[in-house]
């Protein structure tokens, strides 16, 4: 199993450009989430999904959109990139049907720089 | 709101024991997680506590006191490869079982 995969690994954008960060998991997990990690801020939740067709906002959703058309994929869209969105982005997934001890599995991350 | 505090940095000697503390104030509580994150890599799961007490897993142990909003991660027989950031995260009762993270403790193990 590949687990949680993310593409691209690195990306540089200019202010105002749009792009989509891809996330896929092959573990048939219901829950998927997007976090951003900034120095001194820890991981912060952007958006999450409890299953195909269902998404909701996390702590820092502004400037980002998500959709969940399949169980496997959970792309994150930046509509108009801003320098404040320079960060490392992690996608994570977890099984809802599992035990409460089940943890989230993180993808390898996408390092985004907005100039 | 959610507030999770842990020290920013710690240094310890190879072979020694180190304790990393985490205090939390959250709107609900449905478990506390510890993750390890090496520089440039994704967080990986270390431990989970939902009841008071100590959970031991090899060289790593984690303790929880729900009444005090307090947890610690204990690392024994430190190795150089333990140099990493250690993230404390709480899962509140509300929401879709997502996690709220502290800022992480950067541990440096020296010879």
mmCIF file of C-alpha atoms in Angstrom:
data_model
loop_
_atom_site.group_PDB
_atom_site.id
_atom_site.type_symbol
_atom_site.label_atom_id
_atom_site.label_comp_id
_atom_site.label_asym_id
_atom_site.label_seq_id
_atom_site.Cartn_x
_atom_site.Cartn_y
_atom_site.Cartn_z
ATOM 1 C CA UNK A 1 0.000 0.000 0.000
ATOM 2 C CA UNK A 2 1.180 3.508 -0.789
ATOM 3 C CA UNK A 3 -0.666 5.032 2.189
ATOM 4 C CA UNK A 4 -1.224 8.771 1.799
ATOM 5 C CA UNK A 5 0.385 10.389 -1.230
ATOM 6 C CA UNK A 6 0.700 14.079 -2.050
ATOM 7 C CA UNK A 7 1.769 15.919 -5.171
ATOM 8 C CA UNK A 8 3.678 18.042 -5.856
ATOM 9 C CA UNK A 9 6.427 17.903 -3.221
ATOM 10 C CA UNK A 10 7.539 21.461 -3.921
ATOM 11 C CA UNK A 11 5.794 24.379 -5.643
ATOM 12 C CA UNK A 12 6.550 28.050 -6.193
ATOM 13 C CA UNK A 13 3.692 30.359 -7.134
ATOM 14 C CA UNK A 14 3.337 34.032 -7.845
ATOM 15 C CA UNK A 15 0.792 36.078 -5.945
ATOM 16 C CA UNK A 16 -2.635 35.698 -7.524
ATOM 17 C CA UNK A 17 -1.983 32.374 -9.201
ATOM 18 C CA UNK A 18 -4.217 29.396 -8.506
ATOM 19 C CA UNK A 19 -3.276 25.764 -8.074
ATOM 20 C CA UNK A 20 -4.458 22.452 -6.670
ATOM 21 C CA UNK A 21 -2.567 20.314 -4.187
ATOM 22 C CA UNK A 22 -3.353 16.668 -4.717
ATOM 23 C CA UNK A 23 -3.906 14.100 -1.979
ATOM 24 C CA UNK A 24 -4.821 10.440 -2.351
ATOM 25 C CA UNK A 25 -5.045 7.492 0.019
ATOM 26 C CA UNK A 26 -5.459 3.808 -0.719
ATOM 27 C CA UNK A 27 -6.531 2.638 2.748
ATOM 28 C CA UNK A 28 -10.277 3.197 2.195
ATOM 29 C CA UNK A 29 -10.299 5.758 5.009
ATOM 30 C CA UNK A 30 -13.442 7.806 5.509
ATOM 31 C CA UNK A 31 -11.791 10.766 7.220
ATOM 32 C CA UNK A 32 -9.391 13.036 5.353
ATOM 33 C CA UNK A 33 -7.943 16.361 6.427
ATOM 34 C CA UNK A 34 -5.652 19.130 5.266
ATOM 35 C CA UNK A 35 -3.250 20.851 7.660
ATOM 36 C CA UNK A 36 -0.706 23.586 7.218
ATOM 37 C CA UNK A 37 2.455 23.808 9.279
ATOM 38 C CA UNK A 38 4.210 27.093 9.913
ATOM 39 C CA UNK A 39 7.211 27.806 12.156
ATOM 40 C CA UNK A 40 6.096 28.524 15.706
ATOM 41 C CA UNK A 41 2.451 27.806 14.883
ATOM 42 C CA UNK A 42 2.198 24.042 14.852
ATOM 43 C CA UNK A 43 -0.125 22.138 12.555
ATOM 44 C CA UNK A 44 -3.416 23.884 11.880
ATOM 45 C CA UNK A 45 -6.486 22.316 10.319
ATOM 46 C CA UNK A 46 -7.655 23.884 7.045
ATOM 47 C CA UNK A 47 -10.527 21.655 5.855
ATOM 48 C CA UNK A 48 -11.656 18.137 6.520
ATOM 49 C CA UNK A 49 -14.031 15.518 5.153
ATOM 50 C CA UNK A 50 -15.895 12.671 6.849
ATOM 51 C CA UNK A 51 -16.704 10.910 3.600
ATOM 52 C CA UNK A 52 -17.290 11.334 -0.114
ATOM 53 C CA UNK A 53 -19.423 14.371 -0.823
ATOM 54 C CA UNK A 54 -19.034 15.846 2.679
ATOM 55 C CA UNK A 55 -16.557 18.580 3.611
ATOM 56 C CA UNK A 56 -16.278 21.138 6.388
ATOM 57 C CA UNK A 57 -14.055 23.976 7.512
ATOM 58 C CA UNK A 58 -11.283 23.739 10.059
ATOM 59 C CA UNK A 59 -9.411 26.466 11.942
ATOM 60 C CA UNK A 60 -7.936 28.339 8.964
ATOM 61 C CA UNK A 61 -10.141 27.778 5.868
ATOM 62 C CA UNK A 62 -9.965 31.210 4.233
ATOM 63 C CA UNK A 63 -8.394 31.187 0.784
ATOM 64 C CA UNK A 64 -8.788 27.440 0.313
ATOM 65 C CA UNK A 65 -11.425 25.194 -1.238
ATOM 66 C CA UNK A 66 -11.815 21.433 -1.086
ATOM 67 C CA UNK A 67 -14.006 18.765 -2.609
ATOM 68 C CA UNK A 68 -14.384 15.038 -1.987
ATOM 69 C CA UNK A 69 -15.866 13.324 -5.014
ATOM 70 C CA UNK A 70 -14.332 9.934 -4.173
ATOM 71 C CA UNK A 71 -13.189 8.200 -0.996
ATOM 72 C CA UNK A 72 -9.592 8.153 -2.258
ATOM 73 C CA UNK A 73 -9.012 11.766 -3.301
ATOM 74 C CA UNK A 74 -9.146 15.044 -1.392
ATOM 75 C CA UNK A 75 -7.637 17.932 -3.391
ATOM 76 C CA UNK A 76 -6.959 21.348 -1.863
ATOM 77 C CA UNK A 77 -7.390 24.372 -4.115
ATOM 78 C CA UNK A 78 -5.797 27.768 -3.665
ATOM 79 C CA UNK A 79 -7.966 30.196 -5.611
ATOM 80 C CA UNK A 80 -5.655 33.230 -5.571
ATOM 81 C CA UNK A 81 -2.353 32.556 -3.841
ATOM 82 C CA UNK A 82 -1.017 35.031 -1.286
ATOM 83 C CA UNK A 83 2.406 35.179 0.423
ATOM 84 C CA UNK A 84 0.654 34.335 3.721
ATOM 85 C CA UNK A 85 -0.081 30.909 2.236
ATOM 86 C CA UNK A 86 3.600 30.051 2.089
ATOM 87 C CA UNK A 87 3.730 26.931 4.240
ATOM 88 C CA UNK A 88 4.115 23.185 4.339
ATOM 89 C CA UNK A 89 0.835 21.411 3.644
ATOM 90 C CA UNK A 90 0.040 17.962 4.995
ATOM 91 C CA UNK A 91 -2.838 15.737 4.047
ATOM 92 C CA UNK A 92 -3.962 13.098 6.551
ATOM 93 C CA UNK A 93 -6.457 10.256 6.646
ATOM 94 C CA UNK A 94 -8.034 8.046 9.295
ATOM 95 C CA UNK A 95 -10.491 5.212 9.417
ATOM 96 C CA UNK A 96 -13.828 6.129 11.000
ATOM 97 C CA UNK A 97 -14.771 2.517 11.481
ATOM 98 C CA UNK A 98 -11.701 1.761 13.521
ATOM 99 C CA UNK A 99 -11.010 2.029 17.190
ATOM 100 C CA UNK A 100 -10.829 5.424 18.869
ATOM 101 C CA UNK A 101 -7.135 4.744 19.222
ATOM 102 C CA UNK A 102 -6.755 4.878 15.468
ATOM 103 C CA UNK A 103 -4.562 7.763 14.570
ATOM 104 C CA UNK A 104 -4.248 9.907 11.505
ATOM 105 C CA UNK A 105 -1.742 8.933 8.826
ATOM 106 C CA UNK A 106 0.040 11.848 7.226
ATOM 107 C CA UNK A 107 1.250 12.261 3.684
ATOM 108 C CA UNK A 108 4.815 13.432 2.977
ATOM 109 C CA UNK A 109 3.811 17.079 2.601
ATOM 110 C CA UNK A 110 3.898 19.795 -0.061
ATOM 111 C CA UNK A 111 6.232 22.731 0.472
ATOM 112 C CA UNK A 112 4.614 25.804 -1.095
ATOM 113 C CA UNK A 113 6.237 29.198 -1.583
ATOM 114 C CA UNK A 114 4.210 32.177 -2.783
ATOM 115 C CA UNK A 115 6.249 35.111 -4.068
ATOM 116 C CA UNK B 1 -11.053 27.595 21.739
ATOM 117 C CA UNK B 2 -8.186 25.189 22.021
ATOM 118 C CA UNK B 3 -4.902 25.866 23.769
ATOM 119 C CA UNK B 4 -2.067 23.354 23.824
ATOM 120 C CA UNK B 5 1.307 24.279 25.322
ATOM 121 C CA UNK B 6 4.642 22.517 25.178
ATOM 122 C CA UNK B 7 8.248 23.730 25.502
ATOM 123 C CA UNK B 8 9.814 24.980 22.303
ATOM 124 C CA UNK B 9 13.189 23.300 22.613
ATOM 125 C CA UNK B 10 14.983 20.749 24.777
ATOM 126 C CA UNK B 11 18.459 19.234 24.752
ATOM 127 C CA UNK B 12 19.442 15.905 26.287
ATOM 128 C CA UNK B 13 22.416 13.557 26.273
ATOM 129 C CA UNK B 14 22.588 10.258 24.446
ATOM 130 C CA UNK B 15 21.626 7.410 26.785
ATOM 131 C CA UNK B 16 19.734 9.676 29.180
ATOM 132 C CA UNK B 17 16.012 10.075 29.900
ATOM 133 C CA UNK B 18 14.002 13.117 28.840
ATOM 134 C CA UNK B 19 10.444 14.171 29.694
ATOM 135 C CA UNK B 20 8.493 16.440 27.347
ATOM 136 C CA UNK B 21 5.476 18.078 28.943
ATOM 137 C CA UNK B 22 2.211 19.149 27.355
ATOM 138 C CA UNK B 23 -0.647 21.060 28.961
ATOM 139 C CA UNK B 24 -3.979 21.580 27.277
ATOM 140 C CA UNK B 25 -7.240 23.472 27.585
ATOM 141 C CA UNK B 26 -9.757 22.321 25.002
ATOM 142 C CA UNK B 27 -13.511 22.509 24.496
ATOM 143 C CA UNK B 28 -13.745 18.741 24.817
ATOM 144 C CA UNK B 29 -11.473 15.763 25.185
ATOM 145 C CA UNK B 30 -11.476 12.487 23.324
ATOM 146 C CA UNK B 31 -7.843 11.511 23.488
ATOM 147 C CA UNK B 32 -4.294 12.879 23.406
ATOM 148 C CA UNK B 33 -1.715 11.880 20.823
ATOM 149 C CA UNK B 34 2.028 12.239 20.588
ATOM 150 C CA UNK B 35 3.716 12.393 17.195
ATOM 151 C CA UNK B 36 7.359 12.426 16.191
ATOM 152 C CA UNK B 37 8.447 14.570 13.274
ATOM 153 C CA UNK B 38 11.950 14.555 11.831
ATOM 154 C CA UNK B 39 13.015 17.650 9.937
ATOM 155 C CA UNK B 40 11.494 17.774 6.479
ATOM 156 C CA UNK B 41 9.306 14.744 7.059
ATOM 157 C CA UNK B 42 5.697 13.982 7.957
ATOM 158 C CA UNK B 43 4.558 13.418 11.552
ATOM 159 C CA UNK B 44 4.448 9.781 12.620
ATOM 160 C CA UNK B 45 2.321 8.369 15.433
ATOM 161 C CA UNK B 46 3.983 7.538 18.747
ATOM 162 C CA UNK B 47 1.302 7.125 21.407
ATOM 163 C CA UNK B 48 -2.302 7.655 22.439
ATOM 164 C CA UNK B 49 -3.860 8.274 25.880
ATOM 165 C CA UNK B 50 -7.543 8.657 26.668
ATOM 166 C CA UNK B 51 -7.625 7.406 30.271
ATOM 167 C CA UNK B 52 -5.483 8.641 33.145
ATOM 168 C CA UNK B 53 -2.227 6.848 33.631
ATOM 169 C CA UNK B 54 0.885 5.680 31.898
ATOM 170 C CA UNK B 55 1.095 3.922 28.532
ATOM 171 C CA UNK B 56 4.411 2.246 27.829
ATOM 172 C CA UNK B 57 5.690 1.303 24.405
ATOM 173 C CA UNK B 58 9.314 0.248 24.334
ATOM 174 C CA UNK B 59 11.608 3.190 25.044
ATOM 175 C CA UNK B 60 8.683 5.610 24.874
ATOM 176 C CA UNK B 61 6.004 6.148 27.519
ATOM 177 C CA UNK B 62 3.182 8.652 27.685
ATOM 178 C CA UNK B 63 1.253 9.827 30.732
ATOM 179 C CA UNK B 64 -2.103 11.568 31.012
ATOM 180 C CA UNK B 65 -3.930 13.395 33.796
ATOM 181 C CA UNK B 66 -7.289 14.585 32.516
ATOM 182 C CA UNK B 67 -8.137 16.500 35.698
ATOM 183 C CA UNK B 68 -4.942 18.540 35.326
ATOM 184 C CA UNK B 69 -5.049 18.848 31.539
ATOM 185 C CA UNK B 70 -1.522 17.472 31.475
ATOM 186 C CA UNK B 71 0.467 14.894 29.593
ATOM 187 C CA UNK B 72 4.103 14.007 29.191
ATOM 188 C CA UNK B 73 6.147 11.917 26.817
ATOM 189 C CA UNK B 74 9.068 10.071 28.386
ATOM 190 C CA UNK B 75 11.935 8.919 26.209
ATOM 191 C CA UNK B 76 14.427 6.500 27.737
ATOM 192 C CA UNK B 77 17.881 5.435 26.594
ATOM 193 C CA UNK B 78 18.062 8.330 24.201
ATOM 194 C CA UNK B 79 19.608 7.721 20.814
ATOM 195 C CA UNK B 80 20.895 10.243 18.301
ATOM 196 C CA UNK B 81 18.043 9.316 15.966
ATOM 197 C CA UNK B 82 15.576 10.587 18.590
ATOM 198 C CA UNK B 83 16.554 14.136 17.629
ATOM 199 C CA UNK B 84 13.261 15.398 16.202
ATOM 200 C CA UNK B 85 10.224 17.497 17.005
ATOM 201 C CA UNK B 86 7.597 15.959 19.268
ATOM 202 C CA UNK B 87 4.040 17.109 18.726
ATOM 203 C CA UNK B 88 1.282 16.928 21.308
ATOM 204 C CA UNK B 89 -2.231 16.812 19.824
ATOM 205 C CA UNK B 90 -5.700 16.657 21.372
ATOM 206 C CA UNK B 91 -8.855 15.295 19.782
ATOM 207 C CA UNK B 92 -11.873 17.180 21.147
ATOM 208 C CA UNK B 93 -15.213 15.430 21.487
ATOM 209 C CA UNK B 94 -16.800 17.691 18.920
ATOM 210 C CA UNK B 95 -16.124 17.634 15.222
ATOM 211 C CA UNK B 96 -14.954 14.860 12.984
ATOM 212 C CA UNK B 97 -12.291 13.532 15.275
ATOM 213 C CA UNK B 98 -9.702 15.950 13.952
ATOM 214 C CA UNK B 99 -6.684 16.937 15.956
ATOM 215 C CA UNK B 100 -5.508 20.204 17.486
ATOM 216 C CA UNK B 101 -1.747 20.422 17.753
ATOM 217 C CA UNK B 102 0.692 22.170 20.013
ATOM 218 C CA UNK B 103 3.614 23.974 18.399
ATOM 219 C CA UNK B 104 5.936 21.039 19.009
ATOM 220 C CA UNK B 105 9.065 20.500 21.089
ATOM 221 C CA UNK B 106 12.333 20.315 19.190
ATOM 222 C CA UNK B 107 14.564 17.776 20.945
ATOM 223 C CA UNK B 108 18.286 17.703 20.272
ATOM 224 C CA UNK B 109 20.221 14.678 21.478
ATOM 225 C CA UNK B 110 23.934 15.339 21.990
ATOM 226 C CA UNK B 111 26.731 12.772 22.374
#
